[in-house]
Structures are given as C-alpha cells and as structure tokens.
Amino acid sequence: RLVRLRSRLARSGALGQALLAVLGRDRLDEAAWEELEETLLQADLGLEPTTALLTELRTRLRVDGTRDPVAIRATLRELLLAQVDPTMDRTLATARREVDGTWLPATVLMVGVNGTGKTTTVGKLARLLVAQDQTVLLGAADTFRAAAADQLATWAQRVGVEVVRSDRDGADPASVAHDAVDRGVADGVDVVIIDTAGRLQNKAGLMDELGKIARVASRRAPITESLLVLDATTGQNGLRQARVFAEVAQLTGIVLTKLDGSAKGGIVVAVQRELGIPVKLVGLGEGPDDLAPFDPESFVDALLG
Ligand code: GDP
C-alpha cells in the first residue's frame, strides 16, 4: 500500500507531495511545519507570502481544531488561491478599435531578456489569436541578433501570419516597429505583435531603446499590451530582471514561460506581489500550442497535485 501511495505521490504536484507527507504524520509537529515551509520556499513562493500563508494556516487549523487531511488541503488551497489573487484582471487587450473612422489594430509589445522565450511566445500568441479568428501581423524589432528575425519569420510561417522585418542587420528597431504598425493599419489586421531585443546591457540603454520603440510604434495606434516575458526557472533572478523592466516600460502583464517541468510555479505569486502586475499567459512547452491564458484555479490545483 505504501508503495502504491508513494508512486501516486511521485506523480502529483510538488506541494501536494509535501502536504500528504506532512498530513500522514500523527500530529503536525514543528518538523512537519518546517517541511511545508521549505517546500513553499523551494517553489519560489517568496519568504513573505510563505510566512503569511503558514501563519494563517496554523491559525485556521487551531480555530477549526481539524485534523482531517481533506479539510486541511482545502484550507491550504484557499489560502494559496488568495495569494495568486484571482481578482486581478487578466484579459488581454487584443481588440482593434475605431478612431475617427479608421480601424486601428491592437498592438502588443513583447519585452524581456534574451533567452526567456520572447520570440517563441510571440509565435505562440499569434497562433492563439489566429485560433480565435483574429488576424495577426508580426514585427521583428529585435534587430540586434541577426538570427532573431529569421526565427520570428519561421514562426510566422508556422502559424500562417505575415511578418514585417528589416532587410538589413542592425536596423533601427523603432523604425521596424513603426513599419509593422503602419502595415497593420493599412491591412486592417486585428493585432500587431512586436518582438523586441532583450539587451540588458544597462538600464539607460534599455530604457532608451524600449522607450523609443514604444513612442514610435504608438504614433499610428496605441500600444494596448506591453508583456514582460519571464523564465519561471530563473526564480529570484527573474524577479530582478522584472524590476528593471517595470522601471523602463509601462508593463500591462507578465508571460511566465517554461512552467512545464518547473517546480518553481510559486514565482507567479512573488512576481505579481513585487510588480503589482498580473500574470496573463503561461508557457508550457516549446510547441506552437504550448501557451495558455493563466488561470489561478487550475494553477493552484496543479501546484497541489
Ligand atoms: P528569446 O531569446 O527570449 O526570444 O527566447 P526564445 O524564444 O528564442 O526561446 C529560448 C528557448 O526557450 C528556446 O529553446 C525555446 O524553445 C524555449 N522555450 C520558450 N518558451 C518555452 C516554454 O514555455 N517551455 C519550454 N520548455 N521551453 C520554452
């Protein structure tokens, strides 16, 4: 029976495993609480949320006087969900709008450090929107890396959308962004998604570049989303990047990539608390269909296993 239970535990979520192990004890002793704390911290929930959650859990269990594992699990679920904040608005602004008789596309700026999954996310988001019958145009404003525009073009082909790119390396990213929006207006597309370079050489340089892209791109149509792409596996380091980007760009949402195979899902809580910006999308793999709107309830359920 123990072997069966163990193999079931191995397949369940990280928190679920720890919780079951803890609840299997005769009583919730200090070692059990420490184990639970350790697990929440390892999942990158962050020190403050972890402490707050466990304090509340202890209080609730004392008040309820319950030892029923199902009830304890339900309480933990409720407290975790509160930390993820299900009340945050996570809808993507991707509807085009009519201004003075002209239809303007929604414009999505994708920002973040290289390697986090920005270009892949642009491709996957295009796929998601096309599946919702939206017309999409991509802009390859990451002109710094020669391969970046090619990678984006491959994605465009894969999901069946057009891409605006410069025909020379090192072109001005802002002018590519401008051309993409211009073309989006002319073609009457619903959404223009712009891939940007993620050079974190220094804050001033980044601010210059992103600021200019945003300014120039928004001359024709307002930017409706500025999404910061963060790699969930980089944990607290990702949080440091997020702080810099939040200072230099008007972020409207976060895309958390590589949540597949990562036990670091707690970073959702940490990053939302830190920036006060909702996680709107999650990356769950390298394939075209591996992007999903972030849903707090199913996220917490996956965490709990
Ligand atoms: P960029 O430099 O930020 O544009 O990053 P890329 O889009 O080139 O992605 C870097 C690597 O991360 C690539 O190998 C992607 O396939 C991979 N990647 C992107 N998103 C995900 C994800 O959600 N899950 C996994 N497992 N890999 C991802």
Coordinates of C-alpha atoms and ligand atoms in Angstrom, one line a residue, residues 113-120 124 145 151 257-258 260 283-286, ligand 1:
V113 CA 15.7 39.4 -21.5
N114 CA 17.1 37.2 -24.3
G115 CA 16.6 33.5 -23.8
T116 CA 13.5 33.9 -21.7
G117 CA 11.3 32.7 -24.6
K118 CA 10.2 36.0 -26.1
T119 CA 10.3 35.1 -29.8
T120 CA 8.7 31.7 -29.1
K124 CA 2.6 31.0 -29.8
R145 CA 20.6 39.5 -33.2
Q151 CA 13.5 32.8 -36.0
T257 CA 7.5 30.7 -19.7
K258 CA 8.9 27.3 -19.1
D260 CA 6.4 22.9 -17.8
G283 CA 4.3 29.0 -21.5
L284 CA 4.1 25.2 -21.1
G285 CA 6.4 23.9 -23.7
E286 CA 8.3 24.7 -27.0
Ligands
GDP1 P1 14.2 34.8 -26.7 O1 15.7 35.0 -26.8 O2 13.7 35.5 -25.4 O3 13.4 35.3 -27.9 O4 13.9 33.3 -26.5 P2 13.4 32.2 -27.5 O5 12.0 32.4 -27.9 O6 14.5 32.0 -28.5 O7 13.4 30.9 -26.5 C1 14.6 30.4 -25.9 C2 14.5 28.9 -25.7 O8 13.4 28.6 -24.7 C3 14.1 28.1 -26.9 O9 14.8 26.9 -27.0 C4 12.6 27.9 -26.8 O10 12.1 26.7 -27.4 C5 12.5 27.7 -25.3 N1 11.2 28.0 -24.7 C6 10.4 29.1 -24.9 N2 9.3 29.0 -24.2 C7 9.3 27.8 -23.6 C8 8.3 27.1 -22.7 O11 7.3 27.6 -22.3 N3 8.7 25.9 -22.2 C9 9.9 25.3 -22.6 N4 10.2 24.1 -22.1 N5 10.8 26.0 -23.4 C10 10.5 27.2 -23.9

